XYZ file of C-alpha atoms in Angstrom:
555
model
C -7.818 97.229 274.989
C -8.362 93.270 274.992
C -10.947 93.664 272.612
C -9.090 95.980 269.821
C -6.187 93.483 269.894
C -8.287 90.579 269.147
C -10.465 92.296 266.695
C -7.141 93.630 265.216
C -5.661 89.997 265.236
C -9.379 88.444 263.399
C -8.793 90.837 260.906
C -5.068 90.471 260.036
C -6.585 86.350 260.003
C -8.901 87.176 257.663
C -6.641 89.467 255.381
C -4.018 86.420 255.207
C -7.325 83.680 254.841
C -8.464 86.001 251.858
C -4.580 86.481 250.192
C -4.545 81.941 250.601
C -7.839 81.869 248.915
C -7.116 84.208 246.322
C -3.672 82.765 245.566
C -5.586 79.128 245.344
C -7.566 79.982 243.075
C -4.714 82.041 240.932
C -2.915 78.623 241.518
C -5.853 76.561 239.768
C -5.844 79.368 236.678
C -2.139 79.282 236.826
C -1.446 75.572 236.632
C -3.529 75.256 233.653
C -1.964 77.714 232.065
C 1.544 76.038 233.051
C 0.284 72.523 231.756
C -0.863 74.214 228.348
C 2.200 76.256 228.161
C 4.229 72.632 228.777
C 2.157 70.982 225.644
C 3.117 73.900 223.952
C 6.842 72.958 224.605
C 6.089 69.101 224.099
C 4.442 69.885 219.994
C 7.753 71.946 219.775
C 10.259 69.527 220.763
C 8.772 66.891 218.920
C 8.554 68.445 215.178
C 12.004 70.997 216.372
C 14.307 68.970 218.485
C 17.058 70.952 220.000
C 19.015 71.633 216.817
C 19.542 74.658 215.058
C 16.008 75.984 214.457
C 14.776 76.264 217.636
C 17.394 77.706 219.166
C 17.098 80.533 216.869
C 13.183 80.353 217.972
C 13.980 80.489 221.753
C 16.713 83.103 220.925
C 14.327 85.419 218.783
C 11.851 84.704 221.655
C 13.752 85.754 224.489
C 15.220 89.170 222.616
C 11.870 90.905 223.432
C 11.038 88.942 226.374
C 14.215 90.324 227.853
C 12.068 93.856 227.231
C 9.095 92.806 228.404
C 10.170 91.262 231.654
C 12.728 94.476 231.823
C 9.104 97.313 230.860
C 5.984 94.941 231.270
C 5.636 93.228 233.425
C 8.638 94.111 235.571
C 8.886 97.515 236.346
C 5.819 98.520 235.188
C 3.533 96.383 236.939
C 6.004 96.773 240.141
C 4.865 100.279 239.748
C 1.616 100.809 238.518
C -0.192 97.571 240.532
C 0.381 99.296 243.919
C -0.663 102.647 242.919
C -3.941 101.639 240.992
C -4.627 99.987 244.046
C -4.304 102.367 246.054
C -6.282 104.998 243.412
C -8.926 102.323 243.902
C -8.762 102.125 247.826
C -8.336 105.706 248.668
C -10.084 107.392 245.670
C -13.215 106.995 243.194
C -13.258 104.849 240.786
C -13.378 107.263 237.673
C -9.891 108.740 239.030
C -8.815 105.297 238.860
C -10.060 104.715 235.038
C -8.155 107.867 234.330
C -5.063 106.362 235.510
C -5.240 103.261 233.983
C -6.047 105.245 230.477
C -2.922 107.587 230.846
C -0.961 104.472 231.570
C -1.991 102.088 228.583
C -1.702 105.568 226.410
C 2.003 106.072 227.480
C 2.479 102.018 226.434
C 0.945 102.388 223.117
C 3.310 105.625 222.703
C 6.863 104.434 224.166
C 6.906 100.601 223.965
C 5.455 101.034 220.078
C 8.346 102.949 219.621
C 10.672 100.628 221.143
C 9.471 97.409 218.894
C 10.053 100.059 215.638
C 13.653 100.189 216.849
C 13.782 96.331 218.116
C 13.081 95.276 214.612
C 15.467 97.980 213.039
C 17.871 96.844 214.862
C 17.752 93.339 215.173
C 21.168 92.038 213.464
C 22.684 94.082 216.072
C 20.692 93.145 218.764
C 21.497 89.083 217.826
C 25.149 90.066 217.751
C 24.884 91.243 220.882
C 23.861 88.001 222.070
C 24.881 85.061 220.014
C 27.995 87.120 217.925
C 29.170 83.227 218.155
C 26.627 81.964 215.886
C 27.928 84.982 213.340
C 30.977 82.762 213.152
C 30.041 78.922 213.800
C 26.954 79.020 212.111
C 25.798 82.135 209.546
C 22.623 79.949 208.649
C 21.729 80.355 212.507
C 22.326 83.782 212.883
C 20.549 84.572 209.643
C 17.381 83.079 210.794
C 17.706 84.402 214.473
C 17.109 87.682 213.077
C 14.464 87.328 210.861
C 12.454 85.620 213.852
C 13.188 88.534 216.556
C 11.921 90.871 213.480
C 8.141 88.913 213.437
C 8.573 88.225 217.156
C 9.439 91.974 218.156
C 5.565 93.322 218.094
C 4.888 90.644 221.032
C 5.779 93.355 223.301
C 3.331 95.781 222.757
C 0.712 93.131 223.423
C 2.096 92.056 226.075
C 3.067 95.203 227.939
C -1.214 95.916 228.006
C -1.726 92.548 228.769
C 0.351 92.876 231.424
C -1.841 96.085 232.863
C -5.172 94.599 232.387
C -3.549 91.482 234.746
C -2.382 94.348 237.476
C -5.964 96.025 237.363
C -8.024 92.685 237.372
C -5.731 91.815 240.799
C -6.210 94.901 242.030
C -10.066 94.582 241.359
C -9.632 90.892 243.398
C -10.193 89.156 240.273
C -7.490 86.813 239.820
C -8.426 83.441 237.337
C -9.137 85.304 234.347
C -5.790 87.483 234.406
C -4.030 84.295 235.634
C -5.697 82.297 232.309
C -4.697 84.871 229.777
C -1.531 83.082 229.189
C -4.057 79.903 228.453
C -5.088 82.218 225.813
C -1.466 82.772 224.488
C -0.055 79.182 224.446
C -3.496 77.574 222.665
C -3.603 80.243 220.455
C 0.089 80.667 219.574
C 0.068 76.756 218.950
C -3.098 76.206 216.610
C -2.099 79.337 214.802
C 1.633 78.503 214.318
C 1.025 75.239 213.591
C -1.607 76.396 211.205
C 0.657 79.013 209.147
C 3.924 76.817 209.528
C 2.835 73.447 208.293
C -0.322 74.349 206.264
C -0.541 77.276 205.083
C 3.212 78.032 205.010
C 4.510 76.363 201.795
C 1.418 78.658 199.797
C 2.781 81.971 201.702
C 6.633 81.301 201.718
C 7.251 80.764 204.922
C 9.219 78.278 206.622
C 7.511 76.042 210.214
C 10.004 77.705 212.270
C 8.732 81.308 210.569
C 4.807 80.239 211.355
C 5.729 79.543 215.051
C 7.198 82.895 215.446
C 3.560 84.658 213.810
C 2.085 82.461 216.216
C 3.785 84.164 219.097
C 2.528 87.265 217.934
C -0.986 86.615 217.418
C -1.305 84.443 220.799
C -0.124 88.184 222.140
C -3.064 89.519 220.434
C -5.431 87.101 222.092
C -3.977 86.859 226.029
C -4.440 90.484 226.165
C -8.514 90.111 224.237
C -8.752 87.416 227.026
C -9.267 89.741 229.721
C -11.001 92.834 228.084
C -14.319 91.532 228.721
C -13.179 91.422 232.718
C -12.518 95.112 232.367
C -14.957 95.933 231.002
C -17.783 93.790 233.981
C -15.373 96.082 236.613
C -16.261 99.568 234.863
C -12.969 100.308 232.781
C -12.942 100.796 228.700
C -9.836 102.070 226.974
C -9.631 106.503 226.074
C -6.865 108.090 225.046
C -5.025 109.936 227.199
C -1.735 111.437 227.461
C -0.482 113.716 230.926
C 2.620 112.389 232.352
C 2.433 116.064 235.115
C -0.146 113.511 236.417
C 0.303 112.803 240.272
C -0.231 109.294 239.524
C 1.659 109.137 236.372
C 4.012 110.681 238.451
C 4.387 108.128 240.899
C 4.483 105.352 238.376
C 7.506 107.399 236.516
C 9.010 107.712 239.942
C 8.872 104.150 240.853
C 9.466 102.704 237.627
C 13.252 104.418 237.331
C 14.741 102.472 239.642
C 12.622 99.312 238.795
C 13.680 99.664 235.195
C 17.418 99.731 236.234
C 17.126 96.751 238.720
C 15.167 95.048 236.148
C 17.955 95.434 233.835
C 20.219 94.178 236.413
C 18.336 91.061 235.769
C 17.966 90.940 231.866
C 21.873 91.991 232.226
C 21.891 88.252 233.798
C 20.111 86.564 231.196
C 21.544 88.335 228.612
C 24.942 86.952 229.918
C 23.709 83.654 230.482
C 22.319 83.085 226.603
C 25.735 84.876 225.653
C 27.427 81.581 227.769
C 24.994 79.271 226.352
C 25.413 79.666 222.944
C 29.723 79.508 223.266
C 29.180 76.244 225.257
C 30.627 73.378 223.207
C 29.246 69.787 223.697
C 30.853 66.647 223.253
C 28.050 65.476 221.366
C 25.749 67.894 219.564
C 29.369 70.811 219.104
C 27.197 74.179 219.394
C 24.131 72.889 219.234
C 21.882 71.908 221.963
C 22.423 74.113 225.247
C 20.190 76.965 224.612
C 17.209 74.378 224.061
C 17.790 72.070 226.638
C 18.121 75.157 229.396
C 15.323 76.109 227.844
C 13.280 72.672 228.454
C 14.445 72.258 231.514
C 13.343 76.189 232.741
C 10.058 75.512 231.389
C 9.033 72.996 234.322
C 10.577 75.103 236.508
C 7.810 77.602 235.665
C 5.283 74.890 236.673
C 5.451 75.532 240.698
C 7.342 78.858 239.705
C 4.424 79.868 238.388
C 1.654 78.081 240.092
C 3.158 79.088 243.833
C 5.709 81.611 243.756
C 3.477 83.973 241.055
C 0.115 83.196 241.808
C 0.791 83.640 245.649
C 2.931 87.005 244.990
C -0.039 88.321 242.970
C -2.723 87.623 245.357
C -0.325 89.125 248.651
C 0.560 92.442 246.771
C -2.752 93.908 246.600
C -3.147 92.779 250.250
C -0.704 94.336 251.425
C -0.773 97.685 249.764
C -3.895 97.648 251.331
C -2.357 97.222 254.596
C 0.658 100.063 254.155
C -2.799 102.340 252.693
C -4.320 102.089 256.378
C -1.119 102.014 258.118
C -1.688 98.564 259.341
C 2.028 97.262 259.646
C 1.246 94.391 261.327
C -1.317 93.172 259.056
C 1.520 93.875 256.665
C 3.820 91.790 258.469
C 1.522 88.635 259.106
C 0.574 88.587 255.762
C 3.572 88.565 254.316
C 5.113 86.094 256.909
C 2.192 83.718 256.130
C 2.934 84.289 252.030
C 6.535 83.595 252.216
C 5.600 80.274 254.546
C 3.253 78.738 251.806
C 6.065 79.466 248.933
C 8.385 77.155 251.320
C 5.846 74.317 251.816
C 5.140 74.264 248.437
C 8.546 74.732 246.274
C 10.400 72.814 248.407
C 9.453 69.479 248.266
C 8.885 70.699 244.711
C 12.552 71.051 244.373
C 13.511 67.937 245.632
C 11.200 66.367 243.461
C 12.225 67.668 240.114
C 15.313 66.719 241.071
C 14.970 63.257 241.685
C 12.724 62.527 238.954
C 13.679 64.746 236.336
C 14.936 62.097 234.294
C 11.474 60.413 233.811
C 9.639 63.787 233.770
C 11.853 64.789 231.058
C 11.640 61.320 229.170
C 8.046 60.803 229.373
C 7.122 64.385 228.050
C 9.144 65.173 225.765
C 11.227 62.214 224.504
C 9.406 61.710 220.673
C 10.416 62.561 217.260
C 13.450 64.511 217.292
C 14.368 64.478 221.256
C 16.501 61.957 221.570
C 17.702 60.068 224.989
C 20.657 62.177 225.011
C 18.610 65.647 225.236
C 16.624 63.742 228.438
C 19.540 63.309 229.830
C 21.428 67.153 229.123
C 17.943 68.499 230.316
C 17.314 66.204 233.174
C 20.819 67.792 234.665
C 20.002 71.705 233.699
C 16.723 70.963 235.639
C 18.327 69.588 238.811
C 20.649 72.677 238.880
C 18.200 74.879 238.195
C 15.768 73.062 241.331
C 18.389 74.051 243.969
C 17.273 77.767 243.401
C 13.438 77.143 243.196
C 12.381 78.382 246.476
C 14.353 81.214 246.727
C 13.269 82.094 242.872
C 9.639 81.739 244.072
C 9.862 84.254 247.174
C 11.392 86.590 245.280
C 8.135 86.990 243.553
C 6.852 87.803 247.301
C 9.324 89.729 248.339
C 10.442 92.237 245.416
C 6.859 93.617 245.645
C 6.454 94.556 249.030
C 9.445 97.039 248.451
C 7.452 98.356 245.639
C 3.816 98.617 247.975
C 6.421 100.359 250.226
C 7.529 102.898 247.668
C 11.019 101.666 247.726
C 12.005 100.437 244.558
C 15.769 101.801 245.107
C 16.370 98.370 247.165
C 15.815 95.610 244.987
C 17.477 97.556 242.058
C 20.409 97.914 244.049
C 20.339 93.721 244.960
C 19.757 93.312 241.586
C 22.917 94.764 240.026
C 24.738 92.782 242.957
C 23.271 89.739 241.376
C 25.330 90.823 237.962
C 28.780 90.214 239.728
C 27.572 87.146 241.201
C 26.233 85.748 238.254
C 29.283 86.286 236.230
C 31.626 84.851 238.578
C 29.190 82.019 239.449
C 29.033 81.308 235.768
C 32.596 81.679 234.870
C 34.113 79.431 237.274
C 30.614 76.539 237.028
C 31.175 76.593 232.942
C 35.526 77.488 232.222
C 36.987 76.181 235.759
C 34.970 73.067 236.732
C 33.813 72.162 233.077
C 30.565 72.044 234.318
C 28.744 73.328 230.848
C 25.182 74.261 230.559
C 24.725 72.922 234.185
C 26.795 75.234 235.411
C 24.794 78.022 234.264
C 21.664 76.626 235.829
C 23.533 76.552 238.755
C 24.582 80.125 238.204
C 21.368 80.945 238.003
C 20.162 79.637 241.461
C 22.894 80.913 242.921
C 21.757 84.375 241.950
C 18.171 83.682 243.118
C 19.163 82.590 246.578
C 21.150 85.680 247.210
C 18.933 87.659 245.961
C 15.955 86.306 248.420
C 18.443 85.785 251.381
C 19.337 90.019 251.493
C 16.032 91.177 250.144
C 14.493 88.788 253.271
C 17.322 90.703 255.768
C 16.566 94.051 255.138
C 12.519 93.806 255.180
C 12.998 92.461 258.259
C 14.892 95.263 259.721
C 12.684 97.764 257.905
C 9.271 96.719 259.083
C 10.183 95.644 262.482
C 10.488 91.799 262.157
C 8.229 89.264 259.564
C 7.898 86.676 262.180
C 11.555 84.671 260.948
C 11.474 82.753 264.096
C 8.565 81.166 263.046
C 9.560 80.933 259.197
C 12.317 79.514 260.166
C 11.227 76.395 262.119
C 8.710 76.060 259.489
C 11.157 76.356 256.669
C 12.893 73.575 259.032
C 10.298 71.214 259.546
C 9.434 71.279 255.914
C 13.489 70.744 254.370
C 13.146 67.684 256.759
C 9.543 66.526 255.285
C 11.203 67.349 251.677
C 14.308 64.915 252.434
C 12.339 62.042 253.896
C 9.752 62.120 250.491
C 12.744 62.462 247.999
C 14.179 59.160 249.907
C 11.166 57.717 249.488
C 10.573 58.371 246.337
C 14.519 57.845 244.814
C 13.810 54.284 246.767
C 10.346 54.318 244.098
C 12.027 55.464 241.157
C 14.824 52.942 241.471
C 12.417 50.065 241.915
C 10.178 50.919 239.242
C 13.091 51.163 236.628
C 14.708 47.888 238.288
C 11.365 45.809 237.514
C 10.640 47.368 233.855
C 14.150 48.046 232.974
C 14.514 50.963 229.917
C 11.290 49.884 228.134
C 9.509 53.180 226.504
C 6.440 53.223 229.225
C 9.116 53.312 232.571
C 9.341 56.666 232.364
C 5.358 57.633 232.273
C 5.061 54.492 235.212
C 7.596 55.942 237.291
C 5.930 58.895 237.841
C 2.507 57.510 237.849
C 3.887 55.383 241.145
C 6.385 58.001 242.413
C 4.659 61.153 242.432
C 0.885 60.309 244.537
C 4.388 58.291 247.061
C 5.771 61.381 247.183
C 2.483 64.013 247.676
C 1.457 60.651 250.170
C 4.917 60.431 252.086
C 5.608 64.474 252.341
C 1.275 65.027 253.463
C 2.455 62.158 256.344
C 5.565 63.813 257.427
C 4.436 67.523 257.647
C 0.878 66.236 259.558
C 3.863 64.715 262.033
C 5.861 67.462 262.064
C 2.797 69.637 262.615
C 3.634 72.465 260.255
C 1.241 75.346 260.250
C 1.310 75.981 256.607
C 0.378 72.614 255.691
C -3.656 73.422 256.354
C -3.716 76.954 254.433
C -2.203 75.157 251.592
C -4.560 72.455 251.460
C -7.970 74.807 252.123
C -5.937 77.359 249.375
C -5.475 74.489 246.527
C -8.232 72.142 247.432
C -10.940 74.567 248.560
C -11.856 75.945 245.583
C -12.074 73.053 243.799
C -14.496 71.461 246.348
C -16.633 74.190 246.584
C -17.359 74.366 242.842
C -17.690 70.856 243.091
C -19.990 70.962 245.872
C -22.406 73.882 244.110
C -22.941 71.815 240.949
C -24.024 68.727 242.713
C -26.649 71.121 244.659
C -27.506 72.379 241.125
């Protein structure tokens, strides 16, 4: 008896050792693709600003974004991920081919369809959304539209993309999938840039106009990315189209209620750029908010991204494994030792954006047409936005484990909760307290805490406990690690902008002292404190990095 327990404990070990590694090295893949997508952002703000242009960009970006998070990769991966997995675990592999070919059929079929009627539709669709731009500024609202019309076949590529990801994670293969949005923001870039400022004046199309084909063809090329992977594992696209199939089945079964708690959360955003673009600023009048939320969510994506994602993709598979051979407590460690890496990493991640949001702002983007004022408007959205960071990024843990369980009813459920809260959040932050955009950031966080606080509750009571005792005194021990580095490095930041004053390089030196503090003071603290996490993060992050490094010197 002895024996089973401890064999049974060495293997839910190695199950959580394998999710760490695999999330370290979607981390590596992930953060590249963050730092690309951010240079993306950077040649954007410097020939766009955050005037009138690219807020009609953003806003013609996010129209079928909204669709893609609500089909692609929302419910649809939340549905098809754990049940190609476990076609793959429990089944041969041809069965699982046929899936994943009745699947990307059904995509080709419906979401076609639904960028046909997205680009129909697209005055009314803008209306929806920004009917004060009809009235404060036609120009705006004009060009919104044609840019969600160019924009609107993004979603097909992206909806495939987003199954070749699921079946490369499911495979265990998770740097390539990871990369494929690499792919997208190089290739969107060159190419926009390309049409927009070359070629554009020969083919009649304004810069703003060759961004937005950029977006399209960078869809074109994340989803090529990762054919070649597919293709190594055994899988090549036929046509096929049987939704009486038991595993279409499933999908369809699982993907109703994901749809409708994923549109409990485009619902929110939907509301929130419907806030944004009736916020009036001192300064820039109508101008300005949706941009600068925009700026300021894009470095939230960097350890949104690079924990939260990469470390939910790598722990669903795992644990759909788990729930395949009935092994709840492999289920449960795995998951408790997920959730406990998100904390140790988006925490002091919070606190830092926070405190030096100002220079990370200013040294990145601050050229050309973002101005000192648009640091500053973005440097606040970001701090609001950092207070829901870790409860954003376990959310990404936590929503799919509902799904591996077959419950999708819960989280869609919590979800259009979150619609109430947001819109009493966000009426009070923006009309009561005059808080503008930040109050919508704030909004936003507010939404992402609750959700992650109720979704955590009633796992816990499902499975039988995830080990919250322990979660809890590490989440503990690493808030107190967090608050000790941001002292530290506030302390930093104020000397290093005491010594240079505001010349143009304090920005870039503040974080070039304030950041390795930080890392230096928060490593100290949590070696101290003797938090448990601290090790698996380091081995997950730094391990594959030194063992590459170690094979090529042996080569």
């Amino acid at each position: 008896m002895t024996a089973s327990i401890s064999l049974a404990t060495n293997t839910t070990n190695l199950t959580s050792e394998n999710v760490v590694r695999s999330a370290g090295i979607a981390s590596i893949a992930v953060l590249t693709s963050r730092i690309s997508g951010l240079m993306r952002e950077v040649v954007l703000a410097r020939q766009f600003g955050a005037g009138e242009a690219y807020d009609a960009f953003l806003l013609g970006f996010r129209i079928p974004n909204l669709t893609r998070d609500l089909f692609a990769e929302g419910a649809l991966s939340s549905a098809f991920v754990p049940t190609f997995t476990h076609y793959l675990s429990t089944r041969s592999k041809r069965e699982a081919a046929e899936l994943s070919n009745l699947v990307a059929t059904a995509i080709i079929v419906i979401v076609g369809l639904m960028c046909l009627l997205g680009m129909i539709f697209s005055p009314e669709i803008v209306d929806l959304l920004a009917a004060n731009w009809r009235q404060t500024a036609p120009g705006k609202f004009e060009l919104a539209v044609r840019l969600t019309r160019i924009m609107f076949p993004f979603l097909l590529l992206v909806a495939l993309a987003a199954q070749a990801m699921g079946m490369l994670n499911a495979c265990n293969q998770f740097g390539v999938p990871a990369l494929s949005s690499t792919a997208f923001n190089i290739g969107s870039l060159a190419i926009g840039l390309t049409l927009g400022f070359w070629a554009g004046p020969h083919l009649g199309i304004t810069a703003i106009e060759g961004m937005a084909f950029g977006v399209v063809i960078g869809g074109m090329l994340q989803l090529a990315w990762q054919l070649p992977s597919l293709w190594r594992h055994g899988f090549s696209f036929r046509p096929a189209l049987d939704l009486s199939h038991p595993g279409m089945r499933q999908i369809l079964s699982l993907m109703g209620p994901a749809i409708l708690g994923n549109a409990a959360v485009q619902v929110n955003v939907a509301v929130n750029t419907w806030f944004a673009t009736g916020i009036f600023d001192p300064v820039r009048g109508y101008d300005g908010s949706v941009s600068w939320l925009a700026y300021a969510f894009r470095f939230m994506q960097l350890p949104l991204g690079l924990f939260g994602v990469a470390i939910g993709t790598a722990t669903l598979p795992a644990i759909t494994r788990s729930l395949s051979s009935n092994d709840m407590e492999e289920f449960r460690r795995t998951l408790s030792r997920s959730l406990g890496l998100v904390f140790l990493l988006t925490v002091p991640s919070s606190v830092g954006l926070a405190v030096l949001g100002r220079s990370i702002i200013g040294a990145i983007y601050e050229r050309g047409r973002f101005d000192s004022y648009d640091t500053q408007q973005t440097a606040i959205a970001l701090s609001c936005y950092a207070v829901g960071l870790a409860g954003y990024a376990a959310l990404k843990v936590l929503t799919p484990a509902f799904y591996a369980m077959k419950d999708a009813r819960t989280p869609m459920i919590i979800s259009f909760l979150s619609i109430a809260i947001n819109y009493a959040a966000a009426s009070i932050l923006i009309h009561r307290l005059g808080l503008g955009h930040a109050g919508l950031a704030l909004s936003t966080s507010a939404v992402a805490l609750f959700g992650f606080i109720v979704l955590f509750s009633l796992l816990r009571k499902r499975v039988g406990g995830i080990y919250g005792r322990a979660l809890l005194a590490s989440f503990a021990k690493i808030t107190l690690a967090a608050a000790v580095m941001g002292a530290a490095v506030f302390l930093s930041s104020w000397g290093v902008r005491t010594l240079l004053g505001d010349a143009w390089y304090t920005n870039m030196a503040d974080l070039v002292v304030s950041i390795p503090f930080g890392l230096a003071v928060f490593y100290a603290t949590s070696r101290s404190l003797k938090i448990d996490e601290l090790e698996l993060a380091t081995n997950a992050l730094v391990g594959p990095v030194l063992r590459r490094f170690g094979r090529r010197m042996l080569n």
